PDB file of N, CA and C in Angstrom:
ATOM      1  N   VAL Y   1       9.118 -34.489  73.091  1.00  0.00           N
ATOM      2  CA  VAL Y   1       9.122 -33.065  73.342  1.00  0.00           C
ATOM      3  C   VAL Y   1      10.501 -32.469  73.038  1.00  0.00           C
ATOM      4  N   GLN Y   2      11.565 -33.199  73.388  1.00  0.00           N
ATOM      5  CA  GLN Y   2      12.911 -32.684  73.111  1.00  0.00           C
ATOM      6  C   GLN Y   2      13.121 -32.492  71.621  1.00  0.00           C
ATOM      7  N   LYS Y   3      12.632 -33.428  70.830  1.00  0.00           N
ATOM      8  CA  LYS Y   3      12.780 -33.315  69.383  1.00  0.00           C
ATOM      9  C   LYS Y   3      12.019 -32.096  68.868  1.00  0.00           C
ATOM     10  N   GLN Y   4      10.818 -31.896  69.390  1.00  0.00           N
ATOM     11  CA  GLN Y   4      10.027 -30.729  68.995  1.00  0.00           C
ATOM     12  C   GLN Y   4      10.746 -29.441  69.371  1.00  0.00           C
ATOM     13  N   MET Y   5      11.340 -29.402  70.547  1.00  0.00           N
ATOM     14  CA  MET Y   5      12.065 -28.206  70.993  1.00  0.00           C
ATOM     15  C   MET Y   5      13.267 -27.941  70.094  1.00  0.00           C
ATOM     16  N   SER Y   6      13.972 -28.994  69.726  1.00  0.00           N
ATOM     17  CA  SER Y   6      15.120 -28.843  68.845  1.00  0.00           C
ATOM     18  C   SER Y   6      14.695 -28.314  67.482  1.00  0.00           C
ATOM     19  N   GLU Y   7      13.608 -28.865  66.955  1.00  0.00           N
ATOM     20  CA  GLU Y   7      13.090 -28.393  65.671  1.00  0.00           C
ATOM     21  C   GLU Y   7      12.623 -26.950  65.764  1.00  0.00           C
ATOM     22  N   LEU Y   8      12.002 -26.603  66.901  1.00  0.00           N
ATOM     23  CA  LEU Y   8      11.545 -25.229  67.092  1.00  0.00           C
ATOM     24  C   LEU Y   8      12.730 -24.267  67.121  1.00  0.00           C
ATOM     25  N   GLN Y   9      13.803 -24.655  67.782  1.00  0.00           N
ATOM     26  CA  GLN Y   9      14.993 -23.796  67.832  1.00  0.00           C
ATOM     27  C   GLN Y   9      15.518 -23.514  66.424  1.00  0.00           C
ATOM     28  N   GLU Y  10      15.538 -24.546  65.591  1.00  0.00           N
ATOM     29  CA  GLU Y  10      15.992 -24.367  64.208  1.00  0.00           C
ATOM     30  C   GLU Y  10      15.044 -23.451  63.438  1.00  0.00           C
ATOM     31  N   THR Y  11      13.755 -23.644  63.641  1.00  0.00           N
ATOM     32  CA  THR Y  11      12.754 -22.818  62.966  1.00  0.00           C
ATOM     33  C   THR Y  11      12.893 -21.361  63.389  1.00  0.00           C
ATOM     34  N   LEU Y  12      13.046 -21.146  64.693  1.00  0.00           N
ATOM     35  CA  LEU Y  12      13.176 -19.772  65.194  1.00  0.00           C
ATOM     36  C   LEU Y  12      14.418 -19.090  64.622  1.00  0.00           C
ATOM     37  N   ALA Y  13      15.501 -19.820  64.527  1.00  0.00           N
ATOM     38  CA  ALA Y  13      16.733 -19.234  63.995  1.00  0.00           C
ATOM     39  C   ALA Y  13      16.574 -18.814  62.540  1.00  0.00           C
ATOM     40  N   ALA Y  14      15.686 -19.486  61.817  1.00  0.00           N
ATOM     41  CA  ALA Y  14      15.481 -19.178  60.399  1.00  0.00           C
ATOM     42  C   ALA Y  14      14.447 -18.072  60.170  1.00  0.00           C
ATOM     43  N   GLN Y  15      13.630 -17.797  61.161  1.00  0.00           N
ATOM     44  CA  GLN Y  15      12.596 -16.767  60.997  1.00  0.00           C
ATOM     45  C   GLN Y  15      13.208 -15.377  60.935  1.00  0.00           C
ATOM     46  N   ARG Y  16      12.498 -14.472  60.287  1.00  0.00           N
ATOM     47  CA  ARG Y  16      12.912 -13.068  60.248  1.00  0.00           C
ATOM     48  C   ARG Y  16      11.715 -12.200  60.605  1.00  0.00           C
ATOM     49  N   HIS Y  17      11.953 -11.217  61.466  1.00  0.00           N
ATOM     50  CA  HIS Y  17      10.923 -10.272  61.883  1.00  0.00           C
ATOM     51  C   HIS Y  17      11.473  -8.874  61.609  1.00  0.00           C
ATOM     52  N   GLU Y  18      10.700  -8.102  60.874  1.00  0.00           N
ATOM     53  CA  GLU Y  18      11.144  -6.782  60.419  1.00  0.00           C
ATOM     54  C   GLU Y  18      10.279  -5.697  61.048  1.00  0.00           C
ATOM     55  N   ALA Y  19      10.908  -4.591  61.380  1.00  0.00           N
ATOM     56  CA  ALA Y  19      10.181  -3.423  61.870  1.00  0.00           C
ATOM     57  C   ALA Y  19      10.876  -2.176  61.342  1.00  0.00           C
ATOM     58  N   THR Y  20      10.078  -1.131  61.173  1.00  0.00           N
ATOM     59  CA  THR Y  20      10.625   0.136  60.710  1.00  0.00           C
ATOM     60  C   THR Y  20      10.278   1.242  61.704  1.00  0.00           C
ATOM     61  N   ALA Y  21      11.000   2.338  61.590  1.00  0.00           N
ATOM     62  CA  ALA Y  21      10.728   3.524  62.406  1.00  0.00           C
ATOM     63  C   ALA Y  21      10.937   4.751  61.532  1.00  0.00           C
ATOM     64  N   GLY Y  22      10.282   5.821  61.923  1.00  0.00           N
ATOM     65  CA  GLY Y  22      10.435   7.077  61.185  1.00  0.00           C
ATOM     66  C   GLY Y  22       9.882   6.985  59.773  1.00  0.00           C
ATOM     67  N   GLY Y  23       8.787   6.280  59.622  1.00  0.00           N
ATOM     68  CA  GLY Y  23       8.199   6.160  58.289  1.00  0.00           C
ATOM     69  C   GLY Y  23       9.075   5.399  57.317  1.00  0.00           C
ATOM     70  N   GLY Y  24       9.868   4.469  57.830  1.00  0.00           N
ATOM     71  CA  GLY Y  24      10.719   3.658  56.978  1.00  0.00           C
ATOM     72  C   GLY Y  24      12.151   4.161  56.864  1.00  0.00           C
ATOM     73  N   LEU Y  25      12.491   5.194  57.616  1.00  0.00           N
ATOM     74  CA  LEU Y  25      13.867   5.708  57.570  1.00  0.00           C
ATOM     75  C   LEU Y  25      14.868   4.702  58.129  1.00  0.00           C
ATOM     76  N   VAL Y  26      14.410   3.915  59.098  1.00  0.00           N
ATOM     77  CA  VAL Y  26      15.264   2.895  59.704  1.00  0.00           C
ATOM     78  C   VAL Y  26      14.507   1.575  59.686  1.00  0.00           C
ATOM     79  N   LYS Y  27      15.181   0.509  59.255  1.00  0.00           N
ATOM     80  CA  LYS Y  27      14.576  -0.829  59.224  1.00  0.00           C
ATOM     81  C   LYS Y  27      15.500  -1.795  59.951  1.00  0.00           C
ATOM     82  N   ALA Y  28      14.906  -2.550  60.877  1.00  0.00           N
ATOM     83  CA  ALA Y  28      15.649  -3.561  61.621  1.00  0.00           C
ATOM     84  C   ALA Y  28      15.052  -4.931  61.323  1.00  0.00           C
ATOM     85  N   VAL Y  29      15.916  -5.920  61.192  1.00  0.00           N
ATOM     86  CA  VAL Y  29      15.481  -7.295  60.990  1.00  0.00           C
ATOM     87  C   VAL Y  29      16.174  -8.153  62.044  1.00  0.00           C
ATOM     88  N   VAL Y  30      15.363  -8.914  62.790  1.00  0.00           N
ATOM     89  CA  VAL Y  30      15.897  -9.839  63.788  1.00  0.00           C
ATOM     90  C   VAL Y  30      15.431 -11.240  63.438  1.00  0.00           C
ATOM     91  N   ASP Y  31      16.131 -12.238  63.972  1.00  0.00           N
ATOM     92  CA  ASP Y  31      15.682 -13.606  63.759  1.00  0.00           C
ATOM     93  C   ASP Y  31      14.692 -13.983  64.853  1.00  0.00           C
ATOM     94  N   GLY Y  32      14.238 -15.210  64.843  1.00  0.00           N
ATOM     95  CA  GLY Y  32      13.255 -15.674  65.803  1.00  0.00           C
ATOM     96  C   GLY Y  32      13.754 -15.778  67.222  1.00  0.00           C
ATOM     97  N   LYS Y  33      15.045 -15.557  67.417  1.00  0.00           N
ATOM     98  CA  LYS Y  33      15.627 -15.557  68.760  1.00  0.00           C
ATOM     99  C   LYS Y  33      16.001 -14.140  69.199  1.00  0.00           C
ATOM    100  N   GLN Y  34      15.494 -13.146  68.490  1.00  0.00           N
ATOM    101  CA  GLN Y  34      15.687 -11.722  68.735  1.00  0.00           C
ATOM    102  C   GLN Y  34      17.111 -11.222  68.468  1.00  0.00           C
ATOM    103  N   VAL Y  35      17.869 -11.966  67.690  1.00  0.00           N
ATOM    104  CA  VAL Y  35      19.228 -11.540  67.338  1.00  0.00           C
ATOM    105  C   VAL Y  35      19.147 -10.632  66.109  1.00  0.00           C
ATOM    106  N   LEU Y  36      19.729  -9.455  66.204  1.00  0.00           N
ATOM    107  CA  LEU Y  36      19.722  -8.501  65.098  1.00  0.00           C
ATOM    108  C   LEU Y  36      20.483  -9.077  63.914  1.00  0.00           C
ATOM    109  N   LYS Y  37      19.814  -9.128  62.761  1.00  0.00           N
ATOM    110  CA  LYS Y  37      20.425  -9.668  61.554  1.00  0.00           C
ATOM    111  C   LYS Y  37      20.786  -8.575  60.558  1.00  0.00           C
ATOM    112  N   SER Y  38      20.001  -7.505  60.521  1.00  0.00           N
ATOM    113  CA  SER Y  38      20.368  -6.389  59.644  1.00  0.00           C
ATOM    114  C   SER Y  38      19.723  -5.107  60.145  1.00  0.00           C
ATOM    115  N   LEU Y  39      20.374  -4.018  59.816  1.00  0.00           N
ATOM    116  CA  LEU Y  39      19.888  -2.688  60.150  1.00  0.00           C
ATOM    117  C   LEU Y  39      20.136  -1.816  58.934  1.00  0.00           C
ATOM    118  N   THR Y  40      19.067  -1.218  58.423  1.00  0.00           N
ATOM    119  CA  THR Y  40      19.177  -0.370  57.244  1.00  0.00           C
ATOM    120  C   THR Y  40      18.762   1.038  57.617  1.00  0.00           C
ATOM    121  N   ILE Y  41      19.624   2.000  57.299  1.00  0.00           N
ATOM    122  CA  ILE Y  41      19.340   3.407  57.559  1.00  0.00           C
ATOM    123  C   ILE Y  41      19.286   4.124  56.222  1.00  0.00           C
ATOM    124  N   SER Y  42      18.153   4.740  55.956  1.00  0.00           N
ATOM    125  CA  SER Y  42      17.974   5.481  54.717  1.00  0.00           C
ATOM    126  C   SER Y  42      18.863   6.728  54.724  1.00  0.00           C
ATOM    127  N   PRO Y  43      19.428   7.085  53.582  1.00  0.00           N
ATOM    128  CA  PRO Y  43      20.203   8.322  53.508  1.00  0.00           C
ATOM    129  C   PRO Y  43      19.392   9.544  53.946  1.00  0.00           C
ATOM    130  N   GLU Y  44      18.077   9.489  53.770  1.00  0.00           N
ATOM    131  CA  GLU Y  44      17.201  10.585  54.219  1.00  0.00           C
ATOM    132  C   GLU Y  44      17.313  10.808  55.726  1.00  0.00           C
ATOM    133  N   ALA Y  45      17.564   9.748  56.484  1.00  0.00           N
ATOM    134  CA  ALA Y  45      17.660   9.848  57.937  1.00  0.00           C
ATOM    135  C   ALA Y  45      18.897  10.636  58.368  1.00  0.00           C
ATOM    136  N   LEU Y  46      19.874  10.743  57.479  1.00  0.00           N
ATOM    137  CA  LEU Y  46      21.124  11.430  57.800  1.00  0.00           C
ATOM    138  C   LEU Y  46      21.098  12.905  57.378  1.00  0.00           C
ATOM    139  N   LYS Y  47      20.063  13.270  56.650  1.00  0.00           N
ATOM    140  CA  LYS Y  47      19.983  14.598  56.047  1.00  0.00           C
ATOM    141  C   LYS Y  47      20.070  15.741  57.063  1.00  0.00           C
ATOM    142  N   ASP Y  48      19.397  15.589  58.193  1.00  0.00           N
ATOM    143  CA  ASP Y  48      19.342  16.676  59.177  1.00  0.00           C
ATOM    144  C   ASP Y  48      20.503  16.665  60.160  1.00  0.00           C
ATOM    145  N   ASN Y  49      21.394  15.685  60.055  1.00  0.00           N
ATOM    146  CA  ASN Y  49      22.522  15.559  60.975  1.00  0.00           C
ATOM    147  C   ASN Y  49      22.072  15.540  62.435  1.00  0.00           C
ATOM    148  N   ASP Y  50      20.938  14.904  62.689  1.00  0.00           N
ATOM    149  CA  ASP Y  50      20.387  14.829  64.038  1.00  0.00           C
ATOM    150  C   ASP Y  50      20.663  13.438  64.613  1.00  0.00           C
ATOM    151  N   ALA Y  51      21.804  13.317  65.269  1.00  0.00           N
ATOM    152  CA  ALA Y  51      22.227  12.018  65.806  1.00  0.00           C
ATOM    153  C   ALA Y  51      21.239  11.492  66.835  1.00  0.00           C
ATOM    154  N   SER Y  52      20.710  12.362  67.669  1.00  0.00           N
ATOM    155  CA  SER Y  52      19.775  11.937  68.705  1.00  0.00           C
ATOM    156  C   SER Y  52      18.515  11.331  68.101  1.00  0.00           C
ATOM    157  N   MET Y  53      17.985  11.951  67.069  1.00  0.00           N
ATOM    158  CA  MET Y  53      16.797  11.422  66.408  1.00  0.00           C
ATOM    159  C   MET Y  53      17.105  10.070  65.779  1.00  0.00           C
ATOM    160  N   LEU Y  54      18.248   9.959  65.122  1.00  0.00           N
ATOM    161  CA  LEU Y  54      18.633   8.704  64.483  1.00  0.00           C
ATOM    162  C   LEU Y  54      18.790   7.593  65.518  1.00  0.00           C
ATOM    163  N   GLU Y  55      19.409   7.912  66.648  1.00  0.00           N
ATOM    164  CA  GLU Y  55      19.554   6.921  67.721  1.00  0.00           C
ATOM    165  C   GLU Y  55      18.189   6.427  68.184  1.00  0.00           C
ATOM    166  N   ASP Y  56      17.239   7.349  68.363  1.00  0.00           N
ATOM    167  CA  ASP Y  56      15.888   6.973  68.787  1.00  0.00           C
ATOM    168  C   ASP Y  56      15.215   6.069  67.754  1.00  0.00           C
ATOM    169  N   LEU Y  57      15.381   6.401  66.476  1.00  0.00           N
ATOM    170  CA  LEU Y  57      14.776   5.596  65.418  1.00  0.00           C
ATOM    171  C   LEU Y  57      15.363   4.186  65.393  1.00  0.00           C
ATOM    172  N   VAL Y  58      16.666   4.087  65.567  1.00  0.00           N
ATOM    173  CA  VAL Y  58      17.329   2.776  65.583  1.00  0.00           C
ATOM    174  C   VAL Y  58      16.826   1.946  66.762  1.00  0.00           C
ATOM    175  N   ILE Y  59      16.786   2.550  67.932  1.00  0.00           N
ATOM    176  CA  ILE Y  59      16.321   1.837  69.125  1.00  0.00           C
ATOM    177  C   ILE Y  59      14.870   1.392  68.953  1.00  0.00           C
ATOM    178  N   THR Y  60      14.048   2.269  68.401  1.00  0.00           N
ATOM    179  CA  THR Y  60      12.628   1.946  68.192  1.00  0.00           C
ATOM    180  C   THR Y  60      12.462   0.783  67.218  1.00  0.00           C
ATOM    181  N   ALA Y  61      13.156   0.832  66.096  1.00  0.00           N
ATOM    182  CA  ALA Y  61      13.028  -0.226  65.088  1.00  0.00           C
ATOM    183  C   ALA Y  61      13.501  -1.567  65.633  1.00  0.00           C
ATOM    184  N   ILE Y  62      14.640  -1.576  66.298  1.00  0.00           N
ATOM    185  CA  ILE Y  62      15.169  -2.828  66.854  1.00  0.00           C
ATOM    186  C   ILE Y  62      14.235  -3.358  67.935  1.00  0.00           C
ATOM    187  N   GLY Y  63      13.787  -2.486  68.812  1.00  0.00           N
ATOM    188  CA  GLY Y  63      12.893  -2.904  69.890  1.00  0.00           C
ATOM    189  C   GLY Y  63      11.602  -3.506  69.372  1.00  0.00           C
ATOM    190  N   GLU Y  64      11.016  -2.898  68.345  1.00  0.00           N
ATOM    191  CA  GLU Y  64       9.769  -3.412  67.781  1.00  0.00           C
ATOM    192  C   GLU Y  64       9.987  -4.761  67.099  1.00  0.00           C
ATOM    193  N   ALA Y  65      11.073  -4.893  66.366  1.00  0.00           N
ATOM    194  CA  ALA Y  65      11.369  -6.175  65.716  1.00  0.00           C
ATOM    195  C   ALA Y  65      11.589  -7.265  66.764  1.00  0.00           C
ATOM    196  N   GLN Y  66      12.295  -6.943  67.831  1.00  0.00           N
ATOM    197  CA  GLN Y  66      12.529  -7.920  68.886  1.00  0.00           C
ATOM    198  C   GLN Y  66      11.234  -8.275  69.611  1.00  0.00           C
ATOM    199  N   ARG Y  67      10.360  -7.295  69.785  1.00  0.00           N
ATOM    200  CA  ARG Y  67       9.086  -7.552  70.457  1.00  0.00           C
ATOM    201  C   ARG Y  67       8.232  -8.526  69.641  1.00  0.00           C
ATOM    202  N   THR Y  68       8.135  -8.294  68.341  1.00  0.00           N
ATOM    203  CA  THR Y  68       7.321  -9.194  67.513  1.00  0.00           C
ATOM    204  C   THR Y  68       7.946 -10.587  67.462  1.00  0.00           C
ATOM    205  N   SER Y  69       9.253 -10.649  67.437  1.00  0.00           N
ATOM    206  CA  SER Y  69       9.939 -11.937  67.452  1.00  0.00           C
ATOM    207  C   SER Y  69       9.688 -12.667  68.766  1.00  0.00           C
ATOM    208  N   SER Y  70       9.766 -11.951  69.860  1.00  0.00           N
ATOM    209  CA  SER Y  70       9.544 -12.539  71.179  1.00  0.00           C
ATOM    210  C   SER Y  70       8.125 -13.073  71.310  1.00  0.00           C
ATOM    211  N   GLU Y  71       7.157 -12.325  70.801  1.00  0.00           N
ATOM    212  CA  GLU Y  71       5.765 -12.786  70.852  1.00  0.00           C
ATOM    213  C   GLU Y  71       5.582 -14.066  70.037  1.00  0.00           C
ATOM    214  N   ALA Y  72       6.175 -14.107  68.863  1.00  0.00           N
ATOM    215  CA  ALA Y  72       6.076 -15.297  68.019  1.00  0.00           C
ATOM    216  C   ALA Y  72       6.741 -16.490  68.698  1.00  0.00           C
ATOM    217  N   MET Y  73       7.882 -16.255  69.350  1.00  0.00           N
ATOM    218  CA  MET Y  73       8.587 -17.321  70.042  1.00  0.00           C
ATOM    219  C   MET Y  73       7.746 -17.834  71.211  1.00  0.00           C
ATOM    220  N   ALA Y  74       7.147 -16.943  71.978  1.00  0.00           N
ATOM    221  CA  ALA Y  74       6.321 -17.351  73.117  1.00  0.00           C
ATOM    222  C   ALA Y  74       5.121 -18.179  72.654  1.00  0.00           C
ATOM    223  N   GLU Y  75       4.500 -17.778  71.548  1.00  0.00           N
ATOM    224  CA  GLU Y  75       3.367 -18.533  71.010  1.00  0.00           C
ATOM    225  C   GLU Y  75       3.801 -19.927  70.555  1.00  0.00           C
ATOM    226  N   ALA Y  76       4.961 -20.002  69.922  1.00  0.00           N
ATOM    227  CA  ALA Y  76       5.461 -21.299  69.455  1.00  0.00           C
ATOM    228  C   ALA Y  76       5.776 -22.220  70.630  1.00  0.00           C
ATOM    229  N   TYR Y  77       6.403 -21.690  71.673  1.00  0.00           N
ATOM    230  CA  TYR Y  77       6.696 -22.498  72.856  1.00  0.00           C
ATOM    231  C   TYR Y  77       5.404 -22.952  73.532  1.00  0.00           C
ATOM    232  N   ALA Y  78       4.408 -22.079  73.576  1.00  0.00           N
ATOM    233  CA  ALA Y  78       3.138 -22.421  74.214  1.00  0.00           C
ATOM    234  C   ALA Y  78       2.451 -23.572  73.481  1.00  0.00           C
ATOM    235  N   ARG Y  79       2.556 -23.581  72.151  1.00  0.00           N
ATOM    236  CA  ARG Y  79       1.960 -24.680  71.379  1.00  0.00           C
ATOM    237  C   ARG Y  79       2.609 -26.016  71.730  1.00  0.00           C
ATOM    238  N   ILE Y  80       3.924 -26.005  71.879  1.00  0.00           N
ATOM    239  CA  ILE Y  80       4.657 -27.248  72.185  1.00  0.00           C
ATOM    240  C   ILE Y  80       4.420 -27.692  73.618  1.00  0.00           C
ATOM    241  N   SER Y  81       4.380 -26.737  74.530  1.00  0.00           N
ATOM    242  CA  SER Y  81       4.297 -27.077  75.957  1.00  0.00           C
ATOM    243  C   SER Y  81       2.871 -27.220  76.456  1.00  0.00           C
ATOM    244  N   GLY Y  82       1.909 -27.007  75.573  1.00  0.00           N
ATOM    245  CA  GLY Y  82       0.524 -27.105  76.022  1.00  0.00           C
ATOM    246  C   GLY Y  82       0.122 -25.950  76.914  1.00  0.00           C
ATOM    247  N   GLY Y  83       0.785 -24.826  76.773  1.00  0.00           N
ATOM    248  CA  GLY Y  83       0.451 -23.641  77.557  1.00  0.00           C
ATOM    249  C   GLY Y  83       1.332 -23.417  78.765  1.00  0.00           C
ATOM    250  N   PHE Y  84       2.154 -24.405  79.132  1.00  0.00           N
ATOM    251  CA  PHE Y  84       3.069 -24.218  80.256  1.00  0.00           C
ATOM    252  C   PHE Y  84       4.202 -23.298  79.826  1.00  0.00           C
ATOM    253  N   ARG Y  85       4.584 -22.396  80.719  1.00  0.00           N
ATOM    254  CA  ARG Y  85       5.681 -21.487  80.417  1.00  0.00           C
ATOM    255  C   ARG Y  85       7.007 -22.221  80.591  1.00  0.00           C
ATOM    256  N   LEU Y  86       7.776 -22.243  79.523  1.00  0.00           N
ATOM    257  CA  LEU Y  86       9.094 -22.871  79.552  1.00  0.00           C
ATOM    258  C   LEU Y  86      10.165 -21.783  79.561  1.00  0.00           C
ATOM    259  N   PRO Y  87      11.295 -22.041  80.186  1.00  0.00           N
ATOM    260  CA  PRO Y  87      12.384 -21.055  80.140  1.00  0.00           C
ATOM    261  C   PRO Y  87      12.881 -20.910  78.703  1.00  0.00           C
ATOM    262  N   MET Y  88      13.138 -19.665  78.282  1.00  0.00           N
ATOM    263  CA  MET Y  88      13.572 -19.432  76.903  1.00  0.00           C
ATOM    264  C   MET Y  88      15.017 -19.078  76.855  1.00  0.00           C
TER     265      MET Y  88
END
């Protein structure tokens, strides 16, 4: 089981989960451990000079990418543990 967990950690670190907000104005990419790897902001998002809207889009994109990553991680741990919840 320890070997499987170690391999899973490596796999998760290599995974990428992407999410967008505002119709693609903001794109966030996180790894399988929910660590932000890249954030792309379209020049169109800056056009209106609306910092509050841009902040919301960034938070939304990052949150969605982290959520999908977290779900994938939980499913992977469940496969290894036979359904038992392990600390992440």
